[in-house]
Amino acid sequence: QVQLVESGGGLVQPGGSLRLSCVASGSIASILTMYWYRQAPGKQRELVASITSSGNTNYADSVKGQFTISRDNAKNTVYLQMNSLKPEDTAVYYCNANVRTTGGPSIWRLYWGQGTQVTVSS
């Protein structure tokens, strides 16, 4: 069993910053890629950023230069630094990870956190 828990969301004014964290725990052998998604009201969930175990990153065009994804492999943690926040960044942000568990077959599976709310408003 693998659990992902997000934290760091909240209410912030336009132009402000937040840093989200996601900690993975459980029977983890290794984590390949970690992702941040977001889902705004009435919208489909979209991929915001990803980072591989070696540190290669990718970003949605909408957040390039604004958000930064990073990870601490020793802590099984991924971060999303969000700067210059806009009202359109308001969404529930979800952590996702491609994980290989201990004791089972050598396959990778995706696990989801429960999400953390980010609200950008005056």
Tab-separated table of N, CA, C and O in Angstrom:
chain	number	residue	atom	x	y	z
A	1	GLN	N	0.835	-1.178	0.000
A	1	GLN	CA	0.000	0.000	0.000
A	1	GLN	C	0.884	1.248	0.000
A	1	GLN	O	1.880	1.296	0.725
A	2	VAL	N	0.516	2.216	-0.826
A	2	VAL	CA	1.232	3.474	-0.932
A	2	VAL	C	0.252	4.607	-0.681
A	2	VAL	O	-0.869	4.601	-1.195
A	3	GLN	N	0.685	5.567	0.103
A	3	GLN	CA	-0.123	6.741	0.395
A	3	GLN	C	0.632	7.992	-0.014
A	3	GLN	O	1.828	8.110	0.236
A	4	LEU	N	-0.080	8.918	-0.626
A	4	LEU	CA	0.462	10.225	-0.970
A	4	LEU	C	-0.378	11.274	-0.261
A	4	LEU	O	-1.605	11.259	-0.372
A	5	VAL	N	0.271	12.170	0.447
A	5	VAL	CA	-0.423	13.195	1.207
A	5	VAL	C	0.120	14.561	0.817
A	5	VAL	O	1.305	14.839	1.001
A	6	GLU	N	-0.764	15.411	0.308
A	6	GLU	CA	-0.406	16.768	-0.076
A	6	GLU	C	-0.620	17.726	1.088
A	6	GLU	O	-1.488	17.505	1.935
A	7	SER	N	0.137	18.800	1.076
A	7	SER	CA	-0.042	19.862	2.053
A	7	SER	C	0.468	21.170	1.466
A	7	SER	O	1.148	21.181	0.442
A	8	GLY	N	0.141	22.264	2.112
A	8	GLY	CA	0.648	23.562	1.710
A	8	GLY	C	-0.338	24.456	0.992
A	8	GLY	O	-0.025	25.617	0.711
A	9	GLY	N	-1.506	23.935	0.681
A	9	GLY	CA	-2.505	24.748	0.023
A	9	GLY	C	-3.118	25.758	0.973
A	9	GLY	O	-2.889	25.733	2.179
A	10	GLY	N	-3.905	26.652	0.406
A	10	GLY	CA	-4.557	27.660	1.207
A	10	GLY	C	-5.018	28.821	0.365
A	10	GLY	O	-5.050	28.754	-0.862
A	11	LEU	N	-5.374	29.890	1.046
A	11	LEU	CA	-5.831	31.112	0.402
A	11	LEU	C	-4.671	32.087	0.277
A	11	LEU	O	-3.964	32.354	1.257
A	12	VAL	N	-4.478	32.613	-0.919
A	12	VAL	CA	-3.398	33.556	-1.161
A	12	VAL	C	-3.894	34.660	-2.083
A	12	VAL	O	-4.761	34.434	-2.930
A	13	GLN	N	-3.353	35.851	-1.914
A	13	GLN	CA	-3.724	36.970	-2.767
A	13	GLN	C	-3.043	36.877	-4.122
A	13	GLN	O	-1.976	36.272	-4.248
A	14	PRO	N	-3.639	37.453	-5.156
A	14	PRO	CA	-2.967	37.488	-6.459
A	14	PRO	C	-1.565	38.072	-6.342
A	14	PRO	O	-1.349	39.072	-5.652
A	15	GLY	N	-0.623	37.436	-7.022
A	15	GLY	CA	0.767	37.836	-6.947
A	15	GLY	C	1.554	37.156	-5.853
A	15	GLY	O	2.792	37.272	-5.823
A	16	GLY	N	0.874	36.447	-4.978
A	16	GLY	CA	1.530	35.770	-3.886
A	16	GLY	C	2.120	34.433	-4.285
A	16	GLY	O	2.056	34.018	-5.448
A	17	SER	N	2.680	33.749	-3.300
A	17	SER	CA	3.354	32.478	-3.529
A	17	SER	C	2.905	31.432	-2.529
A	17	SER	O	2.522	31.751	-1.397
A	18	LEU	N	2.961	30.189	-2.949
A	18	LEU	CA	2.730	29.038	-2.096
A	18	LEU	C	3.693	27.935	-2.501
A	18	LEU	O	4.098	27.860	-3.664
A	19	ARG	N	4.036	27.093	-1.537
A	19	ARG	CA	4.795	25.898	-1.849
A	19	ARG	C	4.019	24.678	-1.381
A	19	ARG	O	3.746	24.523	-0.188
A	20	LEU	N	3.668	23.821	-2.318
A	20	LEU	CA	2.976	22.589	-2.015
A	20	LEU	C	3.985	21.467	-1.788
A	20	LEU	O	5.039	21.426	-2.422
A	21	SER	N	3.627	20.556	-0.898
A	21	SER	CA	4.445	19.386	-0.635
A	21	SER	C	3.594	18.139	-0.772
A	21	SER	O	2.392	18.157	-0.503
A	22	CYS	N	4.216	17.061	-1.175
A	22	CYS	CA	3.552	15.767	-1.248
A	22	CYS	C	4.530	14.709	-0.782
A	22	CYS	O	5.608	14.560	-1.364
A	23	VAL	N	4.141	13.978	0.245
A	23	VAL	CA	4.982	12.937	0.822
A	23	VAL	C	4.392	11.574	0.506
A	23	VAL	O	3.213	11.324	0.790
A	24	ALA	N	5.186	10.714	-0.064
A	24	ALA	CA	4.784	9.341	-0.342
A	24	ALA	C	5.297	8.419	0.754
A	24	ALA	O	6.440	8.545	1.196
A	25	SER	N	4.457	7.497	1.183
A	25	SER	CA	4.850	6.552	2.221
A	25	SER	C	4.228	5.194	1.938
A	25	SER	O	3.311	5.074	1.139
A	26	GLY	N	4.731	4.177	2.628
A	26	GLY	CA	4.237	2.827	2.459
A	26	GLY	C	5.314	1.891	1.959
A	26	GLY	O	6.501	2.103	2.187
A	27	SER	N	4.885	0.855	1.270
A	27	SER	CA	5.799	-0.187	0.804
A	27	SER	C	6.428	0.211	-0.529
A	27	SER	O	6.126	-0.355	-1.583
A	28	ILE	N	7.316	1.174	-0.462
A	28	ILE	CA	7.902	1.775	-1.654
A	28	ILE	C	9.287	1.203	-1.910
A	28	ILE	O	10.164	1.283	-1.054
A	29	ALA	N	9.462	0.646	-3.088
A	29	ALA	CA	10.784	0.228	-3.533
A	29	ALA	C	11.506	1.372	-4.233
A	29	ALA	O	12.679	1.621	-3.987
A	30	SER	N	10.791	2.060	-5.106
A	30	SER	CA	11.353	3.202	-5.804
A	30	SER	C	10.225	4.019	-6.415
A	30	SER	O	9.127	3.521	-6.639
A	31	ILE	N	10.518	5.277	-6.684
A	31	ILE	CA	9.578	6.178	-7.338
A	31	ILE	C	10.251	6.723	-8.584
A	31	ILE	O	11.309	7.344	-8.497
A	32	LEU	N	9.631	6.496	-9.714
A	32	LEU	CA	10.218	6.934	-10.974
A	32	LEU	C	9.925	8.414	-11.228
A	32	LEU	O	10.807	9.250	-11.128
A	33	THR	N	8.682	8.711	-11.534
A	33	THR	CA	8.281	10.070	-11.860
A	33	THR	C	7.198	10.535	-10.898
A	33	THR	O	6.331	9.748	-10.516
A	34	MET	N	7.259	11.794	-10.526
A	34	MET	CA	6.244	12.390	-9.690
A	34	MET	C	5.627	13.548	-10.448
A	34	MET	O	6.292	14.238	-11.223
A	35	TYR	N	4.336	13.775	-10.204
A	35	TYR	CA	3.557	14.726	-10.974
A	35	TYR	C	2.715	15.603	-10.064
A	35	TYR	O	2.300	15.190	-8.978
A	36	TRP	N	2.439	16.799	-10.537
A	36	TRP	CA	1.403	17.633	-9.968
A	36	TRP	C	0.326	17.872	-11.020
A	36	TRP	O	0.639	18.284	-12.140
A	37	TYR	N	-0.899	17.606	-10.648
A	37	TYR	CA	-2.069	17.918	-11.445
A	37	TYR	C	-2.909	18.955	-10.707
A	37	TYR	O	-2.741	19.163	-9.511
A	38	ARG	N	-3.811	19.573	-11.440
A	38	ARG	CA	-4.778	20.443	-10.795
A	38	ARG	C	-6.122	20.326	-11.497
A	38	ARG	O	-6.195	19.992	-12.677
A	39	GLN	N	-7.159	20.595	-10.744
A	39	GLN	CA	-8.508	20.555	-11.275
A	39	GLN	C	-9.275	21.759	-10.748
A	39	GLN	O	-9.530	21.861	-9.547
A	40	ALA	N	-9.618	22.650	-11.649
A	40	ALA	CA	-10.401	23.827	-11.310
A	40	ALA	C	-11.884	23.485	-11.367
A	40	ALA	O	-12.285	22.522	-12.035
A	41	PRO	N	-12.720	24.261	-10.693
A	41	PRO	CA	-14.163	24.001	-10.733
A	41	PRO	C	-14.690	23.965	-12.157
A	41	PRO	O	-14.422	24.863	-12.955
A	42	GLY	N	-15.425	22.916	-12.476
A	42	GLY	CA	-16.006	22.769	-13.792
A	42	GLY	C	-15.040	22.389	-14.885
A	42	GLY	O	-15.427	22.352	-16.063
A	43	LYS	N	-13.799	22.098	-14.531
A	43	LYS	CA	-12.775	21.758	-15.514
A	43	LYS	C	-12.270	20.337	-15.297
A	43	LYS	O	-12.417	19.766	-14.218
A	44	GLN	N	-11.673	19.785	-16.337
A	44	GLN	CA	-11.021	18.496	-16.213
A	44	GLN	C	-9.669	18.645	-15.531
A	44	GLN	O	-9.051	19.712	-15.550
A	45	ARG	N	-9.219	17.565	-14.931
A	45	ARG	CA	-7.912	17.563	-14.306
A	45	ARG	C	-6.823	17.708	-15.368
A	45	ARG	O	-6.870	17.053	-16.411
A	46	GLU	N	-5.842	18.566	-15.105
A	46	GLU	CA	-4.777	18.808	-16.056
A	46	GLU	C	-3.416	18.626	-15.406
A	46	GLU	O	-3.231	18.894	-14.217
A	47	LEU	N	-2.470	18.195	-16.206
A	47	LEU	CA	-1.104	18.029	-15.736
A	47	LEU	C	-0.414	19.376	-15.661
A	47	LEU	O	-0.396	20.130	-16.635
A	48	VAL	N	0.173	19.670	-14.512
A	48	VAL	CA	0.859	20.931	-14.287
A	48	VAL	C	2.362	20.786	-14.483
A	48	VAL	O	3.000	21.590	-15.166
A	49	ALA	N	2.952	19.763	-13.863
A	49	ALA	CA	4.395	19.585	-13.914
A	49	ALA	C	4.751	18.159	-13.559
A	49	ALA	O	3.978	17.454	-12.900
A	50	SER	N	5.915	17.734	-13.982
A	50	SER	CA	6.419	16.411	-13.644
A	50	SER	C	7.917	16.485	-13.416
A	50	SER	O	8.597	17.387	-13.915
A	51	ILE	N	8.417	15.504	-12.675
A	51	ILE	CA	9.848	15.424	-12.425
A	51	ILE	C	10.238	13.960	-12.301
A	51	ILE	O	9.585	13.183	-11.609
A	52	THR	N	11.298	13.572	-12.981
A	52	THR	CA	11.777	12.201	-12.936
A	52	THR	C	12.687	12.003	-11.736
A	52	THR	O	13.062	12.941	-11.043
A	53	SER	N	13.060	10.752	-11.504
A	53	SER	CA	13.941	10.441	-10.387
A	53	SER	C	15.314	11.079	-10.538
A	53	SER	O	15.996	11.312	-9.531
A	54	SER	N	15.713	11.364	-11.759
A	54	SER	CA	16.998	12.001	-12.008
A	54	SER	C	16.918	13.522	-12.062
A	54	SER	O	17.938	14.186	-12.248
A	55	GLY	N	15.710	14.062	-11.931
A	55	GLY	CA	15.557	15.498	-11.860
A	55	GLY	C	15.120	16.193	-13.131
A	55	GLY	O	15.059	17.432	-13.156
A	56	ASN	N	14.819	15.462	-14.177
A	56	ASN	CA	14.312	16.076	-15.395
A	56	ASN	C	12.885	16.557	-15.186
A	56	ASN	O	12.046	15.823	-14.664
A	57	THR	N	12.606	17.771	-15.611
A	57	THR	CA	11.306	18.387	-15.362
A	57	THR	C	10.590	18.746	-16.648
A	57	THR	O	11.213	18.995	-17.686
A	58	ASN	N	9.268	18.792	-16.558
A	58	ASN	CA	8.417	19.279	-17.628
A	58	ASN	C	7.278	20.071	-17.013
A	58	ASN	O	6.830	19.770	-15.903
A	59	TYR	N	6.823	21.080	-17.748
A	59	TYR	CA	5.778	21.960	-17.259
A	59	TYR	C	4.723	22.191	-18.324
A	59	TYR	O	5.019	22.197	-19.524
A	60	ALA	N	3.508	22.399	-17.870
A	60	ALA	CA	2.482	22.886	-18.764
A	60	ALA	C	2.845	24.286	-19.230
A	60	ALA	O	3.448	25.066	-18.487
A	61	ASP	N	2.484	24.605	-20.464
A	61	ASP	CA	2.809	25.924	-20.998
A	61	ASP	C	2.262	27.049	-20.124
A	61	ASP	O	2.885	28.109	-20.007
A	62	SER	N	1.135	26.813	-19.511
A	62	SER	CA	0.475	27.848	-18.733
A	62	SER	C	1.234	28.244	-17.472
A	62	SER	O	0.983	29.317	-16.922
A	63	VAL	N	2.161	27.402	-17.000
A	63	VAL	CA	2.862	27.686	-15.751
A	63	VAL	C	4.367	27.807	-15.918
A	63	VAL	O	5.077	28.017	-14.925
A	64	LYS	N	4.868	27.705	-17.121
A	64	LYS	CA	6.307	27.821	-17.347
A	64	LYS	C	6.808	29.189	-16.899
A	64	LYS	O	6.219	30.219	-17.223
A	65	GLY	N	7.884	29.169	-16.135
A	65	GLY	CA	8.436	30.394	-15.603
A	65	GLY	C	7.748	30.888	-14.346
A	65	GLY	O	8.216	31.846	-13.730
A	66	GLN	N	6.658	30.244	-13.976
A	66	GLN	CA	5.878	30.641	-12.807
A	66	GLN	C	5.978	29.608	-11.691
A	66	GLN	O	6.127	29.965	-10.521
A	67	PHE	N	5.883	28.330	-12.048
A	67	PHE	CA	5.958	27.235	-11.084
A	67	PHE	C	7.276	26.500	-11.239
A	67	PHE	O	7.842	26.421	-12.338
A	68	THR	N	7.742	25.906	-10.138
A	68	THR	CA	8.941	25.084	-10.148
A	68	THR	C	8.681	23.802	-9.376
A	68	THR	O	8.261	23.846	-8.219
A	69	ILE	N	8.926	22.676	-10.014
A	69	ILE	CA	8.782	21.387	-9.356
A	69	ILE	C	10.157	20.890	-8.922
A	69	ILE	O	11.154	21.081	-9.626
A	70	SER	N	10.217	20.266	-7.764
A	70	SER	CA	11.456	19.695	-7.260
A	70	SER	C	11.124	18.479	-6.406
A	70	SER	O	9.960	18.235	-6.089
A	71	ARG	N	12.144	17.726	-6.034
A	71	ARG	CA	11.897	16.547	-5.209
A	71	ARG	C	13.086	16.257	-4.315
A	71	ARG	O	14.223	16.656	-4.600
A	72	ASP	N	12.805	15.550	-3.237
A	72	ASP	CA	13.809	15.058	-2.315
A	72	ASP	C	13.640	13.549	-2.280
A	72	ASP	O	12.728	13.030	-1.641
A	73	ASN	N	14.497	12.846	-2.981
A	73	ASN	CA	14.350	11.397	-3.107
A	73	ASN	C	14.499	10.677	-1.767
A	73	ASN	O	13.850	9.660	-1.531
A	74	ALA	N	15.352	11.188	-0.908
A	74	ALA	CA	15.555	10.566	0.392
A	74	ALA	C	14.306	10.631	1.253
A	74	ALA	O	14.095	9.787	2.120
A	75	LYS	N	13.472	11.641	1.028
A	75	LYS	CA	12.251	11.821	1.803
A	75	LYS	C	10.996	11.423	1.038
A	75	LYS	O	9.891	11.593	1.558
A	76	ASN	N	11.147	10.918	-0.179
A	76	ASN	CA	10.008	10.560	-1.027
A	76	ASN	C	9.015	11.712	-1.129
A	76	ASN	O	7.796	11.520	-1.040
A	77	THR	N	9.542	12.882	-1.334
A	77	THR	CA	8.729	14.095	-1.321
A	77	THR	C	8.920	14.887	-2.606
A	77	THR	O	10.041	15.020	-3.104
A	78	VAL	N	7.824	15.412	-3.122
A	78	VAL	CA	7.851	16.303	-4.267
A	78	VAL	C	7.244	17.632	-3.855
A	78	VAL	O	6.312	17.681	-3.049
A	79	TYR	N	7.778	18.710	-4.408
A	79	TYR	CA	7.337	20.053	-4.083
A	79	TYR	C	6.887	20.774	-5.340
A	79	TYR	O	7.341	20.483	-6.445
A	80	LEU	N	6.017	21.730	-5.155
A	80	LEU	CA	5.638	22.632	-6.232
A	80	LEU	C	5.672	24.053	-5.692
A	80	LEU	O	4.825	24.430	-4.876
A	81	GLN	N	6.670	24.803	-6.120
A	81	GLN	CA	6.768	26.211	-5.756
A	81	GLN	C	5.967	27.021	-6.756
A	81	GLN	O	6.245	26.986	-7.954
A	82	MET	N	4.981	27.751	-6.274
A	82	MET	CA	4.079	28.506	-7.122
A	82	MET	C	4.244	29.988	-6.814
A	82	MET	O	3.967	30.434	-5.700
A	83	ASN	N	4.697	30.734	-7.797
A	83	ASN	CA	4.912	32.164	-7.654
A	83	ASN	C	3.972	32.938	-8.572
A	83	ASN	O	3.414	32.388	-9.517
A	84	SER	N	3.836	34.216	-8.291
A	84	SER	CA	3.010	35.107	-9.119
A	84	SER	C	1.639	34.511	-9.380
A	84	SER	O	1.161	34.475	-10.517
A	85	LEU	N	1.007	34.067	-8.332
A	85	LEU	CA	-0.253	33.355	-8.471
A	85	LEU	C	-1.364	34.265	-8.982
A	85	LEU	O	-1.431	35.445	-8.636
A	86	LYS	N	-2.212	33.685	-9.804
A	86	LYS	CA	-3.328	34.375	-10.433
A	86	LYS	C	-4.630	33.680	-10.053
A	86	LYS	O	-4.622	32.502	-9.697
A	87	PRO	N	-5.743	34.370	-10.150
A	87	PRO	CA	-7.021	33.724	-9.854
A	87	PRO	C	-7.256	32.461	-10.674
A	87	PRO	O	-7.867	31.512	-10.169
A	88	GLU	N	-6.771	32.423	-11.895
A	88	GLU	CA	-6.954	31.239	-12.727
A	88	GLU	C	-6.132	30.039	-12.263
A	88	GLU	O	-6.304	28.933	-12.781
A	89	ASP	N	-5.237	30.241	-11.301
A	89	ASP	CA	-4.510	29.131	-10.700
A	89	ASP	C	-5.317	28.436	-9.610
A	89	ASP	O	-4.870	27.415	-9.071
A	90	THR	N	-6.460	28.977	-9.276
A	90	THR	CA	-7.318	28.380	-8.258
A	90	THR	C	-7.764	26.993	-8.695
A	90	THR	O	-8.318	26.823	-9.782
A	91	ALA	N	-7.514	26.003	-7.852
A	91	ALA	CA	-7.834	24.619	-8.182
A	91	ALA	C	-7.497	23.737	-6.991
A	91	ALA	O	-6.832	24.169	-6.045
A	92	VAL	N	-7.951	22.504	-7.065
A	92	VAL	CA	-7.441	21.473	-6.180
A	92	VAL	C	-6.212	20.877	-6.853
A	92	VAL	O	-6.275	20.460	-8.011
A	93	TYR	N	-5.110	20.859	-6.137
A	93	TYR	CA	-3.855	20.350	-6.672
A	93	TYR	C	-3.612	18.945	-6.132
A	93	TYR	O	-3.668	18.710	-4.921
A	94	TYR	N	-3.330	18.028	-7.046
A	94	TYR	CA	-3.154	16.626	-6.717
A	94	TYR	C	-1.737	16.161	-7.019
A	94	TYR	O	-1.184	16.480	-8.074
A	95	CYS	N	-1.200	15.386	-6.127
A	95	CYS	CA	0.077	14.725	-6.325
A	95	CYS	C	-0.154	13.349	-6.930
A	95	CYS	O	-1.123	12.661	-6.590
A	96	ASN	N	0.719	12.953	-7.812
A	96	ASN	CA	0.664	11.647	-8.443
A	96	ASN	C	2.086	11.119	-8.565
A	96	ASN	O	3.018	11.887	-8.809
A	97	ALA	N	2.253	9.809	-8.385
A	97	ALA	CA	3.589	9.237	-8.444
A	97	ALA	C	3.563	7.869	-9.097
A	97	ALA	O	2.638	7.075	-8.869
A	98	ASN	N	4.571	7.612	-9.895
A	98	ASN	CA	4.774	6.317	-10.531
A	98	ASN	C	5.688	5.508	-9.617
A	98	ASN	O	6.881	5.793	-9.518
A	99	VAL	N	5.121	4.488	-8.966
A	99	VAL	CA	5.778	3.816	-7.855
A	99	VAL	C	5.917	2.323	-8.119
A	99	VAL	O	4.989	1.681	-8.622
A	100	ARG	N	7.072	1.789	-7.752
A	100	ARG	CA	7.244	0.346	-7.691
A	100	ARG	C	7.267	-0.046	-6.220
A	100	ARG	O	8.088	0.462	-5.449
A	101	THR	N	6.389	-0.959	-5.834
A	101	THR	CA	6.275	-1.367	-4.441
A	101	THR	C	7.182	-2.543	-4.132
A	101	THR	O	7.615	-3.274	-5.022
A	102	THR	N	7.448	-2.725	-2.846
A	102	THR	CA	8.277	-3.840	-2.405
A	102	THR	C	7.484	-5.138	-2.407
A	102	THR	O	6.279	-5.158	-2.167
A	103	GLY	N	8.163	-6.228	-2.683
A	103	GLY	CA	7.588	-7.557	-2.544
A	103	GLY	C	6.709	-8.040	-3.674
A	103	GLY	O	6.334	-9.207	-3.706
A	104	GLY	N	6.369	-7.168	-4.597
A	104	GLY	CA	5.489	-7.533	-5.686
A	104	GLY	C	6.223	-7.650	-7.012
A	104	GLY	O	7.451	-7.622	-7.065
A	105	PRO	N	5.456	-7.778	-8.086
A	105	PRO	CA	6.091	-7.847	-9.406
A	105	PRO	C	6.793	-6.540	-9.752
A	105	PRO	O	6.462	-5.482	-9.216
A	106	SER	N	7.731	-6.641	-10.649
A	106	SER	CA	8.529	-5.480	-11.024
A	106	SER	C	7.777	-4.639	-12.052
A	106	SER	O	8.123	-4.603	-13.237
A	107	ILE	N	6.728	-3.970	-11.573
A	107	ILE	CA	5.940	-3.090	-12.410
A	107	ILE	C	5.754	-1.761	-11.705
A	107	ILE	O	5.882	-1.663	-10.481
A	108	TRP	N	5.453	-0.739	-12.485
A	108	TRP	CA	5.217	0.592	-11.965
A	108	TRP	C	3.728	0.895	-12.010
A	108	TRP	O	3.053	0.604	-13.000
A	109	ARG	N	3.211	1.476	-10.939
A	109	ARG	CA	1.817	1.867	-10.875
A	109	ARG	C	1.693	3.314	-10.409
A	109	ARG	O	2.555	3.814	-9.680
A	110	LEU	N	0.625	3.948	-10.837
A	110	LEU	CA	0.358	5.323	-10.456
A	110	LEU	C	-0.512	5.385	-9.205
A	110	LEU	O	-1.498	4.675	-9.090
A	111	TYR	N	-0.122	6.260	-8.295
A	111	TYR	CA	-0.876	6.496	-7.068
A	111	TYR	C	-1.214	7.971	-6.961
A	111	TYR	O	-0.444	8.825	-7.397
A	112	TRP	N	-2.363	8.252	-6.362
A	112	TRP	CA	-2.868	9.618	-6.235
A	112	TRP	C	-3.010	10.027	-4.782
A	112	TRP	O	-3.387	9.221	-3.927
A	113	GLY	N	-2.733	11.288	-4.527
A	113	GLY	CA	-3.093	11.877	-3.259
A	113	GLY	C	-4.528	12.379	-3.289
A	113	GLY	O	-5.217	12.306	-4.311
A	114	GLN	N	-4.996	12.903	-2.156
A	114	GLN	CA	-6.372	13.370	-2.050
A	114	GLN	C	-6.550	14.819	-2.467
A	114	GLN	O	-7.680	15.279	-2.620
A	115	GLY	N	-5.469	15.538	-2.648
A	115	GLY	CA	-5.535	16.895	-3.128
A	115	GLY	C	-5.467	17.934	-2.027
A	115	GLY	O	-5.804	17.671	-0.873
A	116	THR	N	-5.026	19.113	-2.396
A	116	THR	CA	-5.003	20.257	-1.499
A	116	THR	C	-5.525	21.476	-2.253
A	116	THR	O	-5.171	21.709	-3.406
A	117	GLN	N	-6.383	22.229	-1.594
A	117	GLN	CA	-7.046	23.357	-2.237
A	117	GLN	C	-6.135	24.578	-2.267
A	117	GLN	O	-5.566	24.970	-1.245
A	118	VAL	N	-6.028	25.176	-3.441
A	118	VAL	CA	-5.345	26.455	-3.611
A	118	VAL	C	-6.359	27.456	-4.130
A	118	VAL	O	-6.975	27.240	-5.173
A	119	THR	N	-6.530	28.534	-3.400
A	119	THR	CA	-7.462	29.582	-3.801
A	119	THR	C	-6.718	30.900	-3.896
A	119	THR	O	-6.090	31.336	-2.924
A	120	VAL	N	-6.774	31.523	-5.057
A	120	VAL	CA	-6.114	32.802	-5.299
A	120	VAL	C	-7.196	33.855	-5.444
A	120	VAL	O	-7.932	33.876	-6.435
A	121	SER	N	-7.293	34.720	-4.466
A	121	SER	CA	-8.362	35.704	-4.442
A	121	SER	C	-7.995	36.851	-3.521
A	121	SER	O	-7.247	36.688	-2.560
A	122	SER	N	-8.541	38.026	-3.832
A	122	SER	CA	-8.377	39.176	-2.962
A	122	SER	C	-9.335	39.136	-1.784
A	122	SER	O	-9.190	39.882	-0.832
